[in-house]
XYZ file of C-alpha atoms in Angstrom:
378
model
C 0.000 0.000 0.000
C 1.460 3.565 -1.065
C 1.070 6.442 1.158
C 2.218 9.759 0.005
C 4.980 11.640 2.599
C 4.520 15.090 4.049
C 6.958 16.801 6.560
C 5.403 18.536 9.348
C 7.436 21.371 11.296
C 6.682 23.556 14.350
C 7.842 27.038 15.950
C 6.934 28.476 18.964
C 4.164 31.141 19.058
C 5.260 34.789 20.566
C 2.573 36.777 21.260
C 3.276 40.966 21.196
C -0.703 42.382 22.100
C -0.581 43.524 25.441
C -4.645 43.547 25.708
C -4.546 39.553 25.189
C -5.311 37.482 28.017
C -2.392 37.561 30.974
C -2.562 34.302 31.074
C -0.984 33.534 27.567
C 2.057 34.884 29.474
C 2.156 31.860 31.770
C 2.409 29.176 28.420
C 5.891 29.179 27.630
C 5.755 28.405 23.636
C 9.533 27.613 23.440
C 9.579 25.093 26.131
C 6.343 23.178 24.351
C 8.528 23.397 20.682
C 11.138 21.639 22.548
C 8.150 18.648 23.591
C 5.979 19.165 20.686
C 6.850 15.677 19.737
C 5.346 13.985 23.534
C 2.485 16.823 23.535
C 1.229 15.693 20.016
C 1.785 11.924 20.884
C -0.731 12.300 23.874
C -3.103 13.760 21.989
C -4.000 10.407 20.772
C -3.418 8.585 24.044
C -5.493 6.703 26.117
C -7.420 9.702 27.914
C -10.452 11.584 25.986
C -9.316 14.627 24.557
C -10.522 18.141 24.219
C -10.402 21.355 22.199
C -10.166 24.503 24.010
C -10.957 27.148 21.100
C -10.755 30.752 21.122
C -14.503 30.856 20.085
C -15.195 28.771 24.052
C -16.735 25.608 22.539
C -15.135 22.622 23.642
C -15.938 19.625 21.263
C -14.494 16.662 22.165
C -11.220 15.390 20.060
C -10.553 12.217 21.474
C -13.365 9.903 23.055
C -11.941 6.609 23.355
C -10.940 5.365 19.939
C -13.111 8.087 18.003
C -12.074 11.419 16.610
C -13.539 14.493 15.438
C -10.817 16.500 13.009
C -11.331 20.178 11.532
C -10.314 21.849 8.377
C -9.975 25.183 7.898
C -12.745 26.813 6.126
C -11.348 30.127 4.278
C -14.506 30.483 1.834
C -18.197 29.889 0.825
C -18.794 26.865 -0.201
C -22.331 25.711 -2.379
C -25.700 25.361 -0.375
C -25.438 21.642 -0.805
C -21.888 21.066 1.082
C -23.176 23.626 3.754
C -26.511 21.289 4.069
C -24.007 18.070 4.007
C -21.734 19.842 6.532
C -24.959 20.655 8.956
C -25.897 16.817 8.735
C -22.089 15.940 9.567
C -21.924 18.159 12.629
C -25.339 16.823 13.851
C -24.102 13.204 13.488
C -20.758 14.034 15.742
C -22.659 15.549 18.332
C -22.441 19.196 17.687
C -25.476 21.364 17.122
C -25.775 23.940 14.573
C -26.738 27.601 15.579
C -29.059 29.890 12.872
C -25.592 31.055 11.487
C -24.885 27.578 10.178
C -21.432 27.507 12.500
C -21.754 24.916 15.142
C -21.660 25.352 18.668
C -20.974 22.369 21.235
C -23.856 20.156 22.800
C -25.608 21.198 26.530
C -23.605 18.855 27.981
C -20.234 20.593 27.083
C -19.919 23.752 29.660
C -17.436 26.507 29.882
C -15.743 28.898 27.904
C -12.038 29.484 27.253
C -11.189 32.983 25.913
C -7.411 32.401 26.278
C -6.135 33.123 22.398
C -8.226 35.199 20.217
C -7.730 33.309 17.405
C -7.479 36.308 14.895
C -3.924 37.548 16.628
C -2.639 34.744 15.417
C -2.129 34.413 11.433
C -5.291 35.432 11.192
C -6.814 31.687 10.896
C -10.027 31.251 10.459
C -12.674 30.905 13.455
C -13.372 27.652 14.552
C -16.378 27.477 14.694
C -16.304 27.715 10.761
C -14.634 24.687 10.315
C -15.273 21.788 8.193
C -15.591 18.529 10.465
C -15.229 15.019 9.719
C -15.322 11.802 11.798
C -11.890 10.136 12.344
C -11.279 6.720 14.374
C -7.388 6.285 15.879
C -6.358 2.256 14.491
C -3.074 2.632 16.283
C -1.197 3.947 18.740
C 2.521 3.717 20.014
C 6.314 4.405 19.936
C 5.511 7.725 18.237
C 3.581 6.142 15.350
C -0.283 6.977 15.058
C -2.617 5.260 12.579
C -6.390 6.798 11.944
C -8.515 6.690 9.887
C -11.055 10.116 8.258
C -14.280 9.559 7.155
C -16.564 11.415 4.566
C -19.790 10.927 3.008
C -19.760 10.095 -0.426
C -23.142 9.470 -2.723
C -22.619 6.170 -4.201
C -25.219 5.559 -6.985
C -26.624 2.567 -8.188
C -29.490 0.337 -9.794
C -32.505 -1.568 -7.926
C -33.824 -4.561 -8.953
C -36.581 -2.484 -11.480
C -33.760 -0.928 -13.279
C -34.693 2.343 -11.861
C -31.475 4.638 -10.794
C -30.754 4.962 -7.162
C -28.396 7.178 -4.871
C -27.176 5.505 -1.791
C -26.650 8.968 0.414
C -25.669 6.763 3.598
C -22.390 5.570 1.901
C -19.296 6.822 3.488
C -15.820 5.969 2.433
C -12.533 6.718 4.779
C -8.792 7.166 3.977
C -5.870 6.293 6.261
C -3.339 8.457 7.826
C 0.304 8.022 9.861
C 1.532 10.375 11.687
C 5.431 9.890 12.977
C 6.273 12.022 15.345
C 9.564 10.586 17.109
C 12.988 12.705 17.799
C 14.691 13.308 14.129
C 11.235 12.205 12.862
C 8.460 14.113 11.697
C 6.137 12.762 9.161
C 2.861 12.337 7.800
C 2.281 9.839 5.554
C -1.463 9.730 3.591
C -3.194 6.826 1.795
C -2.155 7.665 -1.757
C -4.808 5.244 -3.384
C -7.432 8.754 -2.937
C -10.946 6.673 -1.279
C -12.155 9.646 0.378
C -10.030 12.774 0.168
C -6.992 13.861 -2.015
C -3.768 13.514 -0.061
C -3.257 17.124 -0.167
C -6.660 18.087 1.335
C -5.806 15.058 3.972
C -2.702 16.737 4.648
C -4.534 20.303 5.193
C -6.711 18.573 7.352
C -4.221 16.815 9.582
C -2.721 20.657 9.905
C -5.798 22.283 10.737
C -6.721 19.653 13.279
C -3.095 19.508 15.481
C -3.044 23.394 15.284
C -6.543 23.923 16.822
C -4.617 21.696 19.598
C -1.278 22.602 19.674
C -2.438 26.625 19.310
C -4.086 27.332 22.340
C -2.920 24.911 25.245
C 0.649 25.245 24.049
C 1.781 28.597 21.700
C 3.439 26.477 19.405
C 1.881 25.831 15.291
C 2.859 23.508 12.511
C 2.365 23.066 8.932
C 2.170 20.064 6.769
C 4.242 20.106 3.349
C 5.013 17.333 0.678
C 8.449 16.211 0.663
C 10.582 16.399 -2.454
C 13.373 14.778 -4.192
C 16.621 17.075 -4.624
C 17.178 14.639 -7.956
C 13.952 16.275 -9.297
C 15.618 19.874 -8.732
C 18.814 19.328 -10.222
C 17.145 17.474 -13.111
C 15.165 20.661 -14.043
C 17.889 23.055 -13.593
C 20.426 20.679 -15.484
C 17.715 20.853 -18.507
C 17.955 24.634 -18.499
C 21.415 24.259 -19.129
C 21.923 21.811 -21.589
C 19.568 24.301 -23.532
C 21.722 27.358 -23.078
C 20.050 28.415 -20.652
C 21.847 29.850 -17.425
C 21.385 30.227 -13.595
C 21.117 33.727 -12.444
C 20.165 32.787 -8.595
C 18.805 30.686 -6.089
C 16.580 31.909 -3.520
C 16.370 29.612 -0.288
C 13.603 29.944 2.078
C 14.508 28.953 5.375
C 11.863 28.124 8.370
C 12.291 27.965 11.833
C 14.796 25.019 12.522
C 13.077 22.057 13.974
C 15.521 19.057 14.031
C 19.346 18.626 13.841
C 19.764 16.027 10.930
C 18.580 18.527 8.335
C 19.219 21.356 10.292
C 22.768 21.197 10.789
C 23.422 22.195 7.127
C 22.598 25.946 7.832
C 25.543 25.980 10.476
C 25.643 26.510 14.277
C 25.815 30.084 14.257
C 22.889 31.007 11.566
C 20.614 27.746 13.292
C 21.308 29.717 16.623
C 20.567 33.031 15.661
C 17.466 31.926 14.054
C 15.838 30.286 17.259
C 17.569 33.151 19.389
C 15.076 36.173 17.456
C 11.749 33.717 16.505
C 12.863 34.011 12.681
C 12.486 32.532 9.371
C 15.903 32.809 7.046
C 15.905 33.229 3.452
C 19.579 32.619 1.481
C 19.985 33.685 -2.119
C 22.872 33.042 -4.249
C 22.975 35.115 -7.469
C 25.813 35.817 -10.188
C 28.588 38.541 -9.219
C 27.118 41.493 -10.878
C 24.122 40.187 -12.786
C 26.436 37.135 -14.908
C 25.319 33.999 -14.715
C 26.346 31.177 -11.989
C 28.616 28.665 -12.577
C 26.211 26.174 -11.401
C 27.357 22.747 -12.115
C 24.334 20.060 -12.211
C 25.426 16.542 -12.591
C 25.655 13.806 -9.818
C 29.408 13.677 -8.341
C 30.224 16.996 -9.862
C 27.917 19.512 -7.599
C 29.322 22.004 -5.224
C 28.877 20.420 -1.924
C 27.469 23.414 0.334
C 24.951 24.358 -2.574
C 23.722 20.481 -2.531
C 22.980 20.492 1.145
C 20.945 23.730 0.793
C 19.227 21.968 -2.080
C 18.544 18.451 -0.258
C 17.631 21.240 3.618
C 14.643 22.452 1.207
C 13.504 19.397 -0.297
C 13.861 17.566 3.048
C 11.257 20.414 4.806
C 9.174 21.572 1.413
C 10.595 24.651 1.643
C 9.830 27.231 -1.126
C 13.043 27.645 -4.041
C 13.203 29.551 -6.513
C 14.983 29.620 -9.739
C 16.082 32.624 -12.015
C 17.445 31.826 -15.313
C 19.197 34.245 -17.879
C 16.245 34.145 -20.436
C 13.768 35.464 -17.969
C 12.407 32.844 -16.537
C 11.631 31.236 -13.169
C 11.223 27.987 -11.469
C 9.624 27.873 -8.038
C 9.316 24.371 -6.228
C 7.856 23.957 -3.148
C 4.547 23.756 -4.030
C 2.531 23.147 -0.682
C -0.172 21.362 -1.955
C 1.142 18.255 -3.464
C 3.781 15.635 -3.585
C 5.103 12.771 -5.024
C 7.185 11.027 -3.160
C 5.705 7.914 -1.653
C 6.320 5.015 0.934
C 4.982 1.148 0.814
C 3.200 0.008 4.060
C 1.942 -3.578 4.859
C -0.914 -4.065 2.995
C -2.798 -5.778 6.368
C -3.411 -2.100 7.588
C -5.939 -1.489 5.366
C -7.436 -4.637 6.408
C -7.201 -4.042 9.984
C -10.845 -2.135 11.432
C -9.587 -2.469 15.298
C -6.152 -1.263 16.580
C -6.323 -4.118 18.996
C -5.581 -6.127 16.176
C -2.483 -4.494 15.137
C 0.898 -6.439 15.602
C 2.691 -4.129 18.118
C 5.260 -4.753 15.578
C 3.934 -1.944 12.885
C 5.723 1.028 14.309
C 8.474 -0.693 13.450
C 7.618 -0.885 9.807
C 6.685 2.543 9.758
C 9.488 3.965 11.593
C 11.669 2.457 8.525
C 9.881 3.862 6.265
C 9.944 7.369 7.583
C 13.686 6.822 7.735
C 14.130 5.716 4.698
C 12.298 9.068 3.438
C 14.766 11.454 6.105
C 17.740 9.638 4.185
C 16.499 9.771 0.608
C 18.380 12.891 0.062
C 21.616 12.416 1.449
C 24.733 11.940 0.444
C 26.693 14.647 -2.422
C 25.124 14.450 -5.555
């Protein structure tokens, strides 16, 4: 079974309004970066789990082996999702007010005003969010397995010959999330049953940043990982066609891990945690001349290869001038192509007791084998 891998990084939140909450003051945001791999793991450990969202509902995450995960919702959508999205909410126990947004069930009480939710990228309100039911397979050494659900029309023929639409039918797509020290992955069903991996992956996102956001100050995103082959096979096209390098422009996020990491250097990794920064690195011809840019394996300059395989490792955004005018930007964040095999059997499997505790192992090799695939000098 393929699955499709994302990387998933996190930096610590600073807040700067002084009329937030004073409590905000009390979460330390850099000391949760520095445990964001054991605060995510317990989110899908053995005790229920709630949100506490900046809007003060409180739907449950995490009730036993069932989940309830959230995507971002940053436009209209048609009257028929919104009625489909109503019947979804109703069906995981939320209510809908007269606005359409959802508020919690009676039984939920409280309010939590502790981030408004605006101060902070400006993400969308919560209670806006698109829901869908999730179920947690698997649990342990770092490695989670769950399953998202979403209803799907599945039409048909009765025994008259008349057309039918099934409405009930649902379809689900896995998920694995690795989050171990030097290992941060997601990994998504690449066979799409219910979602495309890239909406999966915006969904896995939106869901551990409505937890990670308020209890903790720290966020995350969720990019496709890329092969530095892929780069270095465009750029060596360009060339064989006359066509020269005028610069590279390296984004550079928040550093998260030391095997990738380590390629910016002690003092610019340092700096960059010291001040809460992103980096960004361009190399460009002396005086607008082209680069002497040399492309094939064994032949590369070193430094410029680990900057290369540092962006494709994270999904970092890099861009490409050439000398005719043109540009080449990777990094898209929506999709990827790199993919892992996974035992078939955890398709099969519908209970995690069922699971060989064995399958983290499996997994964690896999996720290695994807933090290796760009090593070495090309």
């Amino acid at each position: 079974m393929d699955f499709t891998a994302y990387r998933f990084d996190c930096w610590p939140i600073e807040f700067e309004a002084p009329e937030l909450d004073m409590e905000l003051e009390k979460i330390d945001g850099r000391a949760n970066f520095k445990k964001r791999t054991e605060i995510i793991n317990a989110f899908f450990g053995d005790e229920d789990r709630t949100y506490t969202l900046g809007d003060g509902s409180k739907p449950l995450f995490k009730q036993g082996n069932e989940l309830i995960l959230r995507r971002y919702r940053t436009k209209a959508i048609p009257a028929e999702d919104e009625e489909e999205e109503k019947e979804e909410r109703q069906r995981l126990g939320l209510s809908v007010d007269e606005d359409g947004g959802s508020t919690v069930c009676k039984t939920e009480e409280g309010k939590n005003d502790a981030v408004q939710e605006e101060a902070v990228r400006k993400l969308p309100k919560s209670a806006q969010d698109s829901i869908y039911a999730g179920r947690l397979l698997y649990h342990h050494d770092g490695v989670t397995v769950l399953k998202v659900q979403k209803r799907r029309e599945l039409k048909g023929e009765n025994k008259d010959f008349r057309k039918v639409v099934y409405s009930e039918n649902y379809a689900s797509q896995m998920a694995v999330i690795v989050a171990r020290d030097n290992l941060q992955y997601v990994l998504i069903e690449s066979p799409r049953r219910a979602f495309a991996p890239a909406t999966m992956s915006y969904i896995i996102e939106s869901t551990l940043n409505r937890l990670l956001m308020v209890e903790y100050n720290v966020m995350l995103q969720v990019r496709p990982v890329r092969r530095k082959e892929e780069f270095w096979g465009v750029v060596n096209e360009k060339q064989q066609r006359g066509v020269a390098v005028k610069s590279l422009h390296f984004k550079l996020d928040y550093p998260n891990m030391p095997w990738p990491d380590r390629l910016l250097g002690e003092r610019i990794n340092r700096v960059i945690q010291e001040i809460n920064a992103q980096g960004e690195f361009i190399l460009k011809g002396q005086h607008g001349q082209p680069m002497k840019l040399n492309t094939k394996a064994g032949e590369r300059d070193k430094d410029v290869d680990d900057l290369v395989s540092y962006s494709c490792n994270k999904g970092n955004s890099l861009s490409v001038a050439y000398s005719d005018g043109s540009r080449t930007k990777f990094g898209n964040i929506q999709t990827g192509n790199v993919t892992v095999a996974l035992p078939e059997d955890m398709l099969q499997s519908q209970n995690h007791d069922l699971f060989p505790n064995d399958i983290a192992k499996e997994v964690i090799l896999a996720a290695k084998s994807v933090s290796s695939m760009n090593d070495g000098q090309g």
